[in-house]
Amino acid sequence: MDIVSRLAGVIGSENVSYCDSELQSYGVDRTTIWEGNPKAVVFPRSVKQLQDIILFANKYSLKVVPSGGRTGLCGGAVANNSELVVSMDKMNIIKEINLDDRSITAEAGVTTQQIQVAAAENHLFYPVDFASSGSSQIGGNIATNAGGINVIRYGMTRNWILGLRVVTGSGDILNLNKSLVKNNTGYDFRHLFIGSEGTLGIIYEATLQLTEPPKPSTVCVFGVEKFAYLTEVLKICKSMLQVNAFEFFCNNALSRVVGAHQYQRPFDTESPFYALVELENTEIETETVFEVYSKCVDEKLITDGVISQSIDQARALWRLREDISETLWHFQPYKNDISVRISKMADFLNDVSQLTQKNYPDFEIIWYGHIGDGNIHLNILKPKNLSTLQFKSFCDGVSMSLGELISKYEGSISAEHGVGLLKKESLRFSRSEDEINLMKSIKKIFDPNAILNPGKLI
Ligand code: MLT
Ligand code: ZN
């Protein structure tokens, strides 16, 4: 009997798929570089089944790729080497909303949006949000410590995790932090699993902290002549109002999105860059939003701008930023997701800009990102005359120079997308050799037979 039929005997054949189209789609994430080639895809429906799969994989030396909504951008969920994909699609129940604790407990396969909706139905708020919230799963968000558009105000996924339940690489079941707010009892393994990219264990359930919904907000888009002005605009916004989001995009990004979706440009004047700012305000403070605008104009930081006058208008402005990633996806972008401290942002942007002009003179470069968190997404679009592999190896080469620069600024080669397969070679620019060796030692403890997510992260 082959190994997969044997596994089907353990967890039921209805929970195993070998169908070609599923093997391909479950073998990849949103990167367009690798082709999926797993041995099979399994869909555990209970913790017991998940544990049985992991024990089985240990016994028969099967490599396992944990799989959520596969919206990742670094190849963290890619299975291209006959691995077994363990999809959390069927563990998708919201188990409890606790109004006293202001928390929600959900299985890993529940989508981010389902969490947001369930919170809102209970007059609460789950603040982690990004364009792929409709399909990304909470287990994957936690395994990659997802960021998104509200980080400047609410922080990353890590800040919202009260408790985690995991099956480790050796098949042990752990209940981490028991959803407590205060718990000073030694090493907090919960935080080790957050951002571990499925290399230590599989998260099957999480309890998330909820909070009260934000006040109504106003969304502004400002045209900005120079990169350096963006951080000045941010300072003014922060000094006058509560900033929920401070995003930016370049004119190429705007043109691509507007063209693809037949959206309207925010205003007629074209600028090299745009800042999208979400300001939380009460009615009394509405005046202040106009003051922010006037101050930025007076200081010649912005050339034009629009301030939303309705919820629909605010939503339409957000689409200009939120739809960039999906629009670009069709052009096979090489994605850089880099960050430095906000105070170093202006100098860093200047240096990155010079580096890209020198190395990518004939490529279309699209800049956008969460400038309020010090995080920029630098996307290089694949020219038609290069194959995927030629393009990747050229960009990988430039990534080494970019890595040196990031290292000089003590920044990060992956601010929020994770490391996966794509950024593994660059990890050394952000983490020391000692740190990487410690990570390897920690992995050995939780996953002694190295069955989990081979080749990813470290
Ligand atoms: C975004 O900010 O839109 C997401 O991180 C996705 C991306 O960078 O493409
Ligand atoms: Zn982003």
CSV table of C-alpha atoms and ligand atoms in Angstrom, one decimal:
chain,number,residue,atom,x,y,z
A,1,MET,CA,0.0,0.0,0.0
A,2,ASP,CA,1.4,3.4,-0.9
A,3,ILE,CA,2.0,5.9,1.9
A,4,VAL,CA,-0.9,8.2,1.0
A,5,SER,CA,-3.4,5.3,0.9
A,6,ARG,CA,-2.1,4.3,4.3
A,7,LEU,CA,-2.7,7.9,5.6
A,8,ALA,CA,-6.2,7.8,4.2
A,9,GLY,CA,-6.7,4.7,6.3
A,10,VAL,CA,-5.8,6.7,9.4
A,11,ILE,CA,-7.9,9.9,8.8
A,12,GLY,CA,-10.5,8.7,6.2
A,13,SER,CA,-10.2,8.9,2.4
A,14,GLU,CA,-12.8,11.7,2.3
A,15,ASN,CA,-10.2,13.9,4.0
A,16,VAL,CA,-7.5,13.3,1.4
A,17,SER,CA,-7.2,14.7,-2.1
A,18,TYR,CA,-5.0,13.7,-4.9
A,19,CYS,CA,-6.9,15.5,-7.6
A,20,ASP,CA,-4.5,17.3,-10.0
A,21,SER,CA,-6.1,20.7,-9.9
A,22,GLU,CA,-6.2,20.7,-6.1
A,23,LEU,CA,-2.6,19.5,-5.9
A,24,GLN,CA,-1.6,22.5,-8.0
A,25,SER,CA,-3.7,25.1,-6.3
A,26,TYR,CA,-2.9,23.9,-2.7
A,27,GLY,CA,0.8,23.7,-3.6
A,28,VAL,CA,1.2,27.5,-4.2
A,29,ASP,CA,0.5,30.8,-2.5
A,30,ARG,CA,0.2,34.2,-4.2
A,31,THR,CA,3.8,34.1,-5.4
A,32,THR,CA,3.9,33.3,-9.1
A,33,ILE,CA,7.4,31.8,-9.1
A,34,TRP,CA,7.0,28.2,-8.0
A,35,GLU,CA,4.7,25.4,-9.3
A,36,GLY,CA,2.9,23.3,-6.8
A,37,ASN,CA,3.7,19.6,-6.7
A,38,PRO,CA,2.5,18.1,-3.4
A,39,LYS,CA,2.0,14.3,-2.8
A,40,ALA,CA,-1.5,14.9,-1.5
A,41,VAL,CA,-3.6,17.5,0.3
A,42,VAL,CA,-5.2,16.5,3.7
A,43,PHE,CA,-8.1,18.3,5.4
A,44,PRO,CA,-8.2,17.5,9.1
A,45,ARG,CA,-11.5,18.2,10.8
A,46,SER,CA,-10.5,17.8,14.4
A,47,VAL,CA,-7.4,18.1,16.6
A,48,LYS,CA,-7.2,14.4,16.9
A,49,GLN,CA,-7.0,14.0,13.1
A,50,LEU,CA,-4.4,16.8,12.9
A,51,GLN,CA,-2.3,15.1,15.6
A,52,ASP,CA,-2.6,11.8,13.8
A,53,ILE,CA,-1.4,13.3,10.6
A,54,ILE,CA,1.7,14.8,12.3
A,55,LEU,CA,2.5,11.5,14.1
A,56,PHE,CA,2.1,9.6,10.8
A,57,ALA,CA,4.4,12.1,9.0
A,58,ASN,CA,7.0,11.6,11.7
A,59,LYS,CA,6.7,7.8,11.5
A,60,TYR,CA,7.0,7.7,7.7
A,61,SER,CA,9.3,10.7,7.3
A,62,LEU,CA,6.8,12.7,5.3
A,63,LYS,CA,7.4,16.4,4.9
A,64,VAL,CA,4.4,18.6,5.8
A,65,VAL,CA,3.4,22.1,4.5
A,66,PRO,CA,0.8,23.8,6.7
A,67,SER,CA,-1.7,25.6,4.6
A,68,GLY,CA,-4.2,28.4,5.3
A,69,GLY,CA,-5.8,30.8,2.7
A,70,ARG,CA,-2.5,30.8,0.6
A,71,THR,CA,-2.6,34.5,0.2
A,72,GLY,CA,1.1,34.8,1.3
A,73,LEU,CA,3.6,36.6,-0.8
A,74,CYS,CA,6.9,34.8,0.0
A,75,GLY,CA,6.3,31.2,-0.8
A,76,GLY,CA,5.8,30.3,2.8
A,77,ALA,CA,3.0,27.8,1.9
A,78,VAL,CA,4.5,26.5,-1.3
A,79,ALA,CA,4.7,22.7,-1.6
A,80,ASN,CA,6.8,22.0,-4.7
A,81,ASN,CA,8.7,18.9,-3.5
A,82,SER,CA,6.3,16.1,-2.9
A,83,GLU,CA,5.3,17.3,0.5
A,84,LEU,CA,2.0,16.6,2.2
A,85,VAL,CA,-0.2,19.8,2.4
A,86,VAL,CA,-2.2,20.1,5.6
A,87,SER,CA,-5.0,22.4,4.8
A,88,MET,CA,-6.9,24.0,7.7
A,89,ASP,CA,-10.0,24.7,5.4
A,90,LYS,CA,-12.2,22.3,7.3
A,91,MET,CA,-11.3,23.5,10.8
A,92,ASN,CA,-13.3,26.7,10.3
A,93,ILE,CA,-15.6,27.2,13.3
A,94,ILE,CA,-15.9,30.3,15.5
A,95,LYS,CA,-16.2,28.6,18.9
A,96,GLU,CA,-16.9,31.5,21.2
A,97,ILE,CA,-17.3,35.2,21.4
A,98,ASN,CA,-16.8,36.3,25.0
A,99,LEU,CA,-18.2,39.7,25.7
A,100,ASP,CA,-16.8,39.9,29.3
A,101,ASP,CA,-13.3,39.1,28.0
A,102,ARG,CA,-13.9,40.9,24.7
A,103,SER,CA,-12.4,38.0,22.9
A,104,ILE,CA,-13.2,35.6,20.1
A,105,THR,CA,-12.0,32.0,19.9
A,106,ALA,CA,-11.8,30.5,16.4
A,107,GLU,CA,-10.4,27.5,14.6
A,108,ALA,CA,-7.4,28.3,12.3
A,109,GLY,CA,-9.4,28.0,9.0
A,110,VAL,CA,-11.8,30.9,9.8
A,111,THR,CA,-11.1,33.8,7.5
A,112,THR,CA,-9.9,37.2,8.8
A,113,GLN,CA,-13.1,38.8,7.4
A,114,GLN,CA,-15.3,36.3,9.3
A,115,ILE,CA,-13.6,37.3,12.5
A,116,GLN,CA,-14.1,41.0,11.7
A,117,VAL,CA,-17.8,40.5,10.9
A,118,ALA,CA,-18.4,38.4,14.0
A,119,ALA,CA,-16.8,41.1,16.1
A,120,ALA,CA,-18.8,43.9,14.5
A,121,GLU,CA,-22.1,41.9,15.1
A,122,ASN,CA,-21.2,42.1,18.7
A,123,HIS,CA,-20.4,45.8,18.6
A,124,LEU,CA,-16.7,45.0,18.9
A,125,PHE,CA,-13.7,45.4,16.5
A,126,TYR,CA,-10.9,43.2,15.3
A,127,PRO,CA,-8.4,45.7,13.9
A,128,VAL,CA,-6.0,43.7,11.8
A,129,ASP,CA,-7.1,44.3,8.2
A,130,PHE,CA,-5.7,44.0,4.6
A,131,ALA,CA,-6.9,43.5,1.1
A,132,SER,CA,-6.9,39.7,1.3
A,133,SER,CA,-9.0,39.5,4.5
A,134,GLY,CA,-11.8,37.7,2.6
A,135,SER,CA,-9.7,34.7,1.9
A,136,SER,CA,-6.7,34.8,4.3
A,137,GLN,CA,-7.2,32.5,7.3
A,138,ILE,CA,-6.6,33.5,10.9
A,139,GLY,CA,-4.1,30.6,11.4
A,140,GLY,CA,-2.0,31.8,8.5
A,141,ASN,CA,-2.3,35.4,9.8
A,142,ILE,CA,-0.8,34.3,13.1
A,143,ALA,CA,1.8,32.0,11.6
A,144,THR,CA,3.1,35.0,9.5
A,145,ASN,CA,2.3,37.8,12.1
A,146,ALA,CA,0.3,39.6,9.4
A,147,GLY,CA,0.4,43.4,9.3
A,148,GLY,CA,-1.8,45.4,7.0
A,149,ILE,CA,-3.3,48.9,6.8
A,150,ASN,CA,-4.1,49.6,10.5
A,151,VAL,CA,-0.7,48.8,12.1
A,152,ILE,CA,0.2,52.4,12.8
A,153,ARG,CA,-2.8,52.6,15.1
A,154,TYR,CA,-3.3,49.0,16.3
A,155,GLY,CA,-0.1,47.1,15.7
A,156,MET,CA,0.5,43.7,14.0
A,157,THR,CA,-1.4,40.4,14.5
A,158,ARG,CA,0.9,39.6,17.4
A,159,ASN,CA,-0.6,42.3,19.6
A,160,TRP,CA,-4.1,40.7,19.4
A,161,ILE,CA,-3.4,37.1,20.3
A,162,LEU,CA,-4.5,36.1,23.8
A,163,GLY,CA,-4.1,32.4,23.4
A,164,LEU,CA,-3.0,29.7,20.9
A,165,ARG,CA,-3.6,26.0,20.6
A,166,VAL,CA,-1.0,24.2,18.5
A,167,VAL,CA,0.2,20.7,17.5
A,168,THR,CA,4.0,20.8,17.5
A,169,GLY,CA,6.2,19.1,14.9
A,170,SER,CA,6.6,16.2,17.2
A,171,GLY,CA,2.8,15.8,17.7
A,172,ASP,CA,2.4,17.4,21.1
A,173,ILE,CA,-0.7,19.5,21.8
A,174,LEU,CA,0.0,22.8,23.6
A,175,ASN,CA,-2.5,25.3,25.0
A,176,LEU,CA,-0.4,28.5,25.0
A,177,ASN,CA,-1.2,31.3,27.5
A,178,LYS,CA,-4.7,30.1,28.1
A,179,SER,CA,-6.2,33.4,26.8
A,180,LEU,CA,-5.0,35.3,29.8
A,181,VAL,CA,-4.3,39.0,29.7
A,182,LYS,CA,-1.7,38.7,32.5
A,183,ASN,CA,0.5,35.7,32.8
A,184,ASN,CA,4.1,36.1,33.9
A,185,THR,CA,5.1,32.5,34.2
A,186,GLY,CA,8.3,32.3,32.2
A,187,TYR,CA,8.9,31.9,28.5
A,188,ASP,CA,5.8,32.8,26.4
A,189,PHE,CA,5.8,30.1,23.7
A,190,ARG,CA,2.7,31.8,22.2
A,191,HIS,CA,5.0,34.5,20.8
A,192,LEU,CA,7.4,31.9,19.4
A,193,PHE,CA,4.7,30.5,17.3
A,194,ILE,CA,3.5,33.9,16.0
A,195,GLY,CA,5.5,34.5,12.9
A,196,SER,CA,7.2,31.1,12.9
A,197,GLU,CA,5.7,30.4,9.4
A,198,GLY,CA,4.6,26.9,10.2
A,199,THR,CA,8.1,25.7,11.0
A,200,LEU,CA,7.5,24.8,14.7
A,201,GLY,CA,3.9,23.4,14.7
A,202,ILE,CA,0.5,23.9,13.3
A,203,ILE,CA,-1.8,26.4,14.9
A,204,TYR,CA,-5.3,25.0,15.0
A,205,GLU,CA,-7.1,27.4,17.3
A,206,ALA,CA,-6.7,31.0,18.6
A,207,THR,CA,-8.3,33.4,21.0
A,208,LEU,CA,-8.1,36.9,19.8
A,209,GLN,CA,-8.5,40.1,21.7
A,210,LEU,CA,-11.2,42.4,20.4
A,211,THR,CA,-11.6,46.1,21.1
A,212,GLU,CA,-14.2,48.8,20.8
A,213,PRO,CA,-14.9,50.0,17.2
A,214,PRO,CA,-13.1,53.2,16.1
A,215,LYS,CA,-15.0,56.5,15.9
A,216,PRO,CA,-16.1,57.6,12.4
A,217,SER,CA,-13.1,58.5,10.2
A,218,THR,CA,-12.3,60.8,7.3
A,219,VAL,CA,-10.1,59.6,4.4
A,220,CYS,CA,-7.9,62.0,2.5
A,221,VAL,CA,-5.7,61.5,-0.5
A,222,PHE,CA,-2.9,64.1,-1.0
A,223,GLY,CA,-0.7,64.6,-4.0
A,224,VAL,CA,3.0,64.8,-2.9
A,225,GLU,CA,6.0,65.9,-5.1
A,226,LYS,CA,8.8,64.2,-3.2
A,227,PHE,CA,9.2,61.1,-1.1
A,228,ALA,CA,10.8,63.1,1.7
A,229,TYR,CA,7.6,65.2,2.0
A,230,LEU,CA,5.5,62.1,2.9
A,231,THR,CA,7.1,61.9,6.3
A,232,GLU,CA,6.6,65.6,6.9
A,233,VAL,CA,2.9,65.2,6.1
A,234,LEU,CA,2.7,62.3,8.5
A,235,LYS,CA,4.2,64.4,11.3
A,236,ILE,CA,1.6,67.1,10.8
A,237,CYS,CA,-1.3,64.6,10.7
A,238,LYS,CA,0.0,62.9,13.9
A,239,SER,CA,0.4,66.2,15.7
A,240,MET,CA,-3.2,67.2,15.0
A,241,LEU,CA,-5.4,64.1,14.9
A,242,GLN,CA,-5.6,60.4,15.6
A,243,VAL,CA,-4.1,58.7,12.5
A,244,ASN,CA,-5.6,55.3,11.8
A,245,ALA,CA,-3.7,54.7,8.6
A,246,PHE,CA,-1.0,56.5,6.6
A,247,GLU,CA,-0.4,54.8,3.3
A,248,PHE,CA,1.3,55.9,0.1
A,249,PHE,CA,1.5,54.9,-3.5
A,250,CYS,CA,3.3,56.2,-6.6
A,251,ASN,CA,1.7,57.6,-9.7
A,252,ASN,CA,2.4,54.4,-11.7
A,253,ALA,CA,0.5,52.4,-9.1
A,254,LEU,CA,-2.5,54.8,-9.2
A,255,SER,CA,-2.5,54.7,-13.1
A,256,ARG,CA,-2.5,50.9,-13.1
A,257,VAL,CA,-5.4,50.6,-10.6
A,258,VAL,CA,-7.5,53.3,-12.2
A,259,GLY,CA,-6.9,51.7,-15.6
A,260,ALA,CA,-7.7,48.2,-14.5
A,261,HIS,CA,-10.9,49.1,-12.6
A,262,GLN,CA,-12.1,52.2,-14.4
A,263,TYR,CA,-11.9,54.1,-11.2
A,264,GLN,CA,-11.7,57.9,-11.1
A,265,ARG,CA,-8.5,59.6,-10.2
A,266,PRO,CA,-8.8,61.4,-6.8
A,267,PHE,CA,-8.2,64.7,-8.5
A,268,ASP,CA,-6.9,66.1,-11.8
A,269,THR,CA,-3.4,67.2,-10.8
A,270,GLU,CA,-0.9,64.4,-11.3
A,271,SER,CA,1.8,63.9,-8.6
A,272,PRO,CA,4.7,61.5,-8.4
A,273,PHE,CA,3.4,60.2,-5.0
A,274,TYR,CA,0.1,60.1,-3.1
A,275,ALA,CA,-0.5,59.8,0.6
A,276,LEU,CA,-3.7,58.2,1.8
A,277,VAL,CA,-4.5,59.2,5.3
A,278,GLU,CA,-7.3,57.9,7.5
A,279,LEU,CA,-8.0,60.3,10.4
A,280,GLU,CA,-10.3,59.3,13.2
A,281,ASN,CA,-12.4,62.2,14.2
A,282,THR,CA,-15.6,63.3,15.9
A,283,GLU,CA,-17.9,65.8,14.3
A,284,ILE,CA,-16.2,68.5,16.3
A,285,GLU,CA,-12.9,67.6,14.9
A,286,THR,CA,-13.9,67.7,11.3
A,287,GLU,CA,-12.6,71.3,11.1
A,288,THR,CA,-9.2,70.0,12.1
A,289,VAL,CA,-9.1,67.7,9.1
A,290,PHE,CA,-9.3,70.9,6.9
A,291,GLU,CA,-6.7,72.5,9.1
A,292,VAL,CA,-4.4,69.6,8.4
A,293,TYR,CA,-4.9,70.0,4.7
A,294,SER,CA,-4.3,73.8,4.8
A,295,LYS,CA,-1.2,73.4,6.9
A,296,CYS,CA,0.2,70.9,4.4
A,297,VAL,CA,-0.6,73.2,1.5
A,298,ASP,CA,0.9,76.3,3.3
A,299,GLU,CA,4.1,74.4,3.9
A,300,LYS,CA,4.1,73.3,0.2
A,301,LEU,CA,4.2,69.7,1.1
A,302,ILE,CA,1.2,68.7,-0.9
A,303,THR,CA,0.1,69.9,-4.4
A,304,ASP,CA,-3.6,68.9,-4.3
A,305,GLY,CA,-5.9,66.7,-2.2
A,306,VAL,CA,-9.3,65.4,-1.6
A,307,ILE,CA,-11.2,64.9,1.7
A,308,SER,CA,-13.9,62.3,1.9
A,309,GLN,CA,-17.4,63.7,2.5
A,310,SER,CA,-19.2,60.3,2.9
A,311,ILE,CA,-18.6,56.7,3.8
A,312,ASP,CA,-18.9,55.8,0.1
A,313,GLN,CA,-16.4,58.3,-0.9
A,314,ALA,CA,-14.0,57.1,1.8
A,315,ARG,CA,-14.4,53.5,0.6
A,316,ALA,CA,-13.7,54.6,-3.0
A,317,LEU,CA,-10.5,56.3,-2.0
A,318,TRP,CA,-9.4,53.2,-0.1
A,319,ARG,CA,-9.9,51.1,-3.2
A,320,LEU,CA,-7.2,53.2,-4.9
A,321,ARG,CA,-4.7,51.8,-2.4
A,322,GLU,CA,-6.2,48.4,-1.5
A,323,ASP,CA,-6.5,47.2,-5.1
A,324,ILE,CA,-2.9,47.8,-6.0
A,325,SER,CA,-1.6,44.4,-5.0
A,326,GLU,CA,-4.3,42.4,-6.9
A,327,THR,CA,-3.9,44.6,-10.0
A,328,LEU,CA,-0.1,44.1,-10.1
A,329,TRP,CA,-0.4,40.4,-9.5
A,330,HIS,CA,-1.1,39.9,-13.2
A,331,PHE,CA,2.3,41.4,-14.1
A,332,GLN,CA,4.3,38.9,-11.9
A,333,PRO,CA,5.9,41.5,-9.7
A,334,TYR,CA,9.1,40.8,-7.8
A,335,LYS,CA,8.1,42.0,-4.3
A,336,ASN,CA,10.3,43.7,-1.7
A,337,ASP,CA,8.7,44.4,1.6
A,338,ILE,CA,11.2,46.4,3.6
A,339,SER,CA,11.2,48.6,6.6
A,340,VAL,CA,13.3,51.0,8.7
A,341,ARG,CA,12.6,53.1,11.8
A,342,ILE,CA,10.3,56.0,11.0
A,343,SER,CA,13.1,58.4,12.0
A,344,LYS,CA,15.4,57.0,9.3
A,345,MET,CA,12.7,56.8,6.6
A,346,ALA,CA,13.5,59.9,4.6
A,347,ASP,CA,17.3,59.2,4.2
A,348,PHE,CA,16.5,55.5,3.5
A,349,LEU,CA,14.0,56.2,0.8
A,350,ASN,CA,16.5,58.5,-0.9
A,351,ASP,CA,19.1,55.8,-0.9
A,352,VAL,CA,16.7,53.1,-2.0
A,353,SER,CA,15.5,55.3,-4.8
A,354,GLN,CA,19.1,55.8,-6.1
A,355,LEU,CA,19.8,52.1,-5.8
A,356,THR,CA,16.7,51.2,-7.9
A,357,GLN,CA,17.5,53.9,-10.5
A,358,LYS,CA,21.0,52.4,-10.9
A,359,ASN,CA,20.0,48.7,-11.0
A,360,TYR,CA,16.6,48.8,-12.6
A,361,PRO,CA,16.9,51.6,-15.2
A,362,ASP,CA,14.6,49.8,-17.7
A,363,PHE,CA,12.1,48.1,-15.4
A,364,GLU,CA,8.8,49.5,-14.3
A,365,ILE,CA,9.0,50.1,-10.5
A,366,ILE,CA,5.9,50.5,-8.4
A,367,TRP,CA,6.2,51.9,-4.9
A,368,TYR,CA,3.5,51.7,-2.3
A,369,GLY,CA,3.1,50.8,1.3
A,370,HIS,CA,2.5,51.6,4.9
A,371,ILE,CA,4.8,54.6,5.2
A,372,GLY,CA,3.4,55.4,8.6
A,373,ASP,CA,4.9,52.2,9.9
A,374,GLY,CA,8.2,52.7,8.1
A,375,ASN,CA,7.3,49.9,5.6
A,376,ILE,CA,7.5,50.2,1.9
A,377,HIS,CA,6.6,47.8,-0.8
A,378,LEU,CA,8.9,48.0,-3.8
A,379,ASN,CA,7.5,46.1,-6.7
A,380,ILE,CA,9.5,45.4,-9.9
A,381,LEU,CA,7.3,44.4,-12.8
A,382,LYS,CA,8.5,41.6,-15.0
A,383,PRO,CA,9.4,42.8,-18.5
A,384,LYS,CA,7.8,40.5,-21.2
A,385,ASN,CA,11.1,39.6,-22.8
A,386,LEU,CA,12.4,37.9,-19.6
A,387,SER,CA,11.4,34.4,-18.4
A,388,THR,CA,10.1,34.1,-14.8
A,389,LEU,CA,13.4,32.5,-13.8
A,390,GLN,CA,15.7,35.0,-15.6
A,391,PHE,CA,13.6,37.8,-14.0
A,392,LYS,CA,13.8,36.3,-10.5
A,393,SER,CA,17.5,35.6,-10.7
A,394,PHE,CA,18.2,39.2,-11.8
A,395,CYS,CA,16.1,40.7,-9.0
A,396,ASP,CA,17.6,38.3,-6.5
A,397,GLY,CA,21.0,39.8,-7.4
A,398,VAL,CA,19.7,43.3,-6.8
A,399,SER,CA,18.2,42.2,-3.5
A,400,MET,CA,21.7,41.5,-2.2
A,401,SER,CA,22.6,45.2,-2.7
A,402,LEU,CA,19.3,46.2,-1.2
A,403,GLY,CA,20.0,43.9,1.7
A,404,GLU,CA,23.4,45.6,2.3
A,405,LEU,CA,21.6,48.9,2.4
A,406,ILE,CA,18.9,47.6,4.8
A,407,SER,CA,21.6,46.2,7.0
A,408,LYS,CA,23.4,49.6,7.1
A,409,TYR,CA,20.1,51.2,8.3
A,410,GLU,CA,19.4,48.3,10.7
A,411,GLY,CA,16.1,47.7,8.9
A,412,SER,CA,14.1,44.6,7.9
A,413,ILE,CA,14.2,42.7,4.7
A,414,SER,CA,10.6,41.6,5.4
A,415,ALA,CA,8.4,44.0,7.3
A,416,GLU,CA,5.2,42.1,7.2
A,417,HIS,CA,5.1,39.4,4.4
A,418,GLY,CA,7.4,37.0,6.1
A,419,VAL,CA,10.5,35.1,4.8
A,420,GLY,CA,9.2,31.8,3.3
A,421,LEU,CA,11.3,30.7,0.3
A,422,LEU,CA,11.6,34.1,-1.3
A,423,LYS,CA,13.5,36.0,1.3
A,424,LYS,CA,15.5,33.2,2.9
A,425,GLU,CA,18.8,34.2,1.3
A,426,SER,CA,18.3,37.8,2.5
A,427,LEU,CA,17.5,36.9,6.1
A,428,ARG,CA,21.2,37.4,7.1
A,429,PHE,CA,20.8,41.1,6.3
A,430,SER,CA,18.3,41.5,9.2
A,431,ARG,CA,19.2,38.7,11.6
A,432,SER,CA,22.7,37.9,12.9
A,433,GLU,CA,24.3,34.5,12.4
A,434,ASP,CA,23.9,33.8,16.1
A,435,GLU,CA,20.2,34.6,15.9
A,436,ILE,CA,19.7,32.3,12.9
A,437,ASN,CA,21.6,29.5,14.7
A,438,LEU,CA,19.3,30.0,17.7
A,439,MET,CA,16.3,29.8,15.5
A,440,LYS,CA,17.6,26.5,14.1
A,441,SER,CA,18.1,25.1,17.6
A,442,ILE,CA,14.6,26.1,18.6
A,443,LYS,CA,13.2,24.4,15.6
A,444,LYS,CA,14.9,21.2,16.6
A,445,ILE,CA,13.1,21.2,19.9
A,446,PHE,CA,9.6,21.6,18.5
A,447,ASP,CA,10.2,19.7,15.3
A,448,PRO,CA,13.0,17.2,15.9
A,449,ASN,CA,12.6,15.3,12.7
A,450,ALA,CA,12.3,18.4,10.6
A,451,ILE,CA,9.1,17.5,9.0
A,452,LEU,CA,7.5,20.9,9.1
A,453,ASN,CA,7.6,23.4,6.2
A,454,PRO,CA,11.0,22.3,4.9
A,455,GLY,CA,13.2,25.0,3.3
A,456,LYS,CA,11.2,27.9,4.6
A,457,LEU,CA,12.5,30.7,6.8
A,458,ILE,CA,15.8,29.1,8.0
B,1,MLT,C1,-0.3,45.5,0.6
B,1,MLT,O1,0.2,46.3,1.4
B,1,MLT,O2,-1.1,45.8,-0.3
B,1,MLT,C2,0.0,44.1,0.9
B,1,MLT,O3,1.1,43.9,1.8
B,1,MLT,C3,0.2,43.3,-0.3
B,1,MLT,C4,1.3,43.7,-1.2
B,1,MLT,O4,2.3,44.2,-0.8
B,1,MLT,O5,1.2,43.4,-2.4
B,2,ZN,ZN,1.4,45.7,2.9
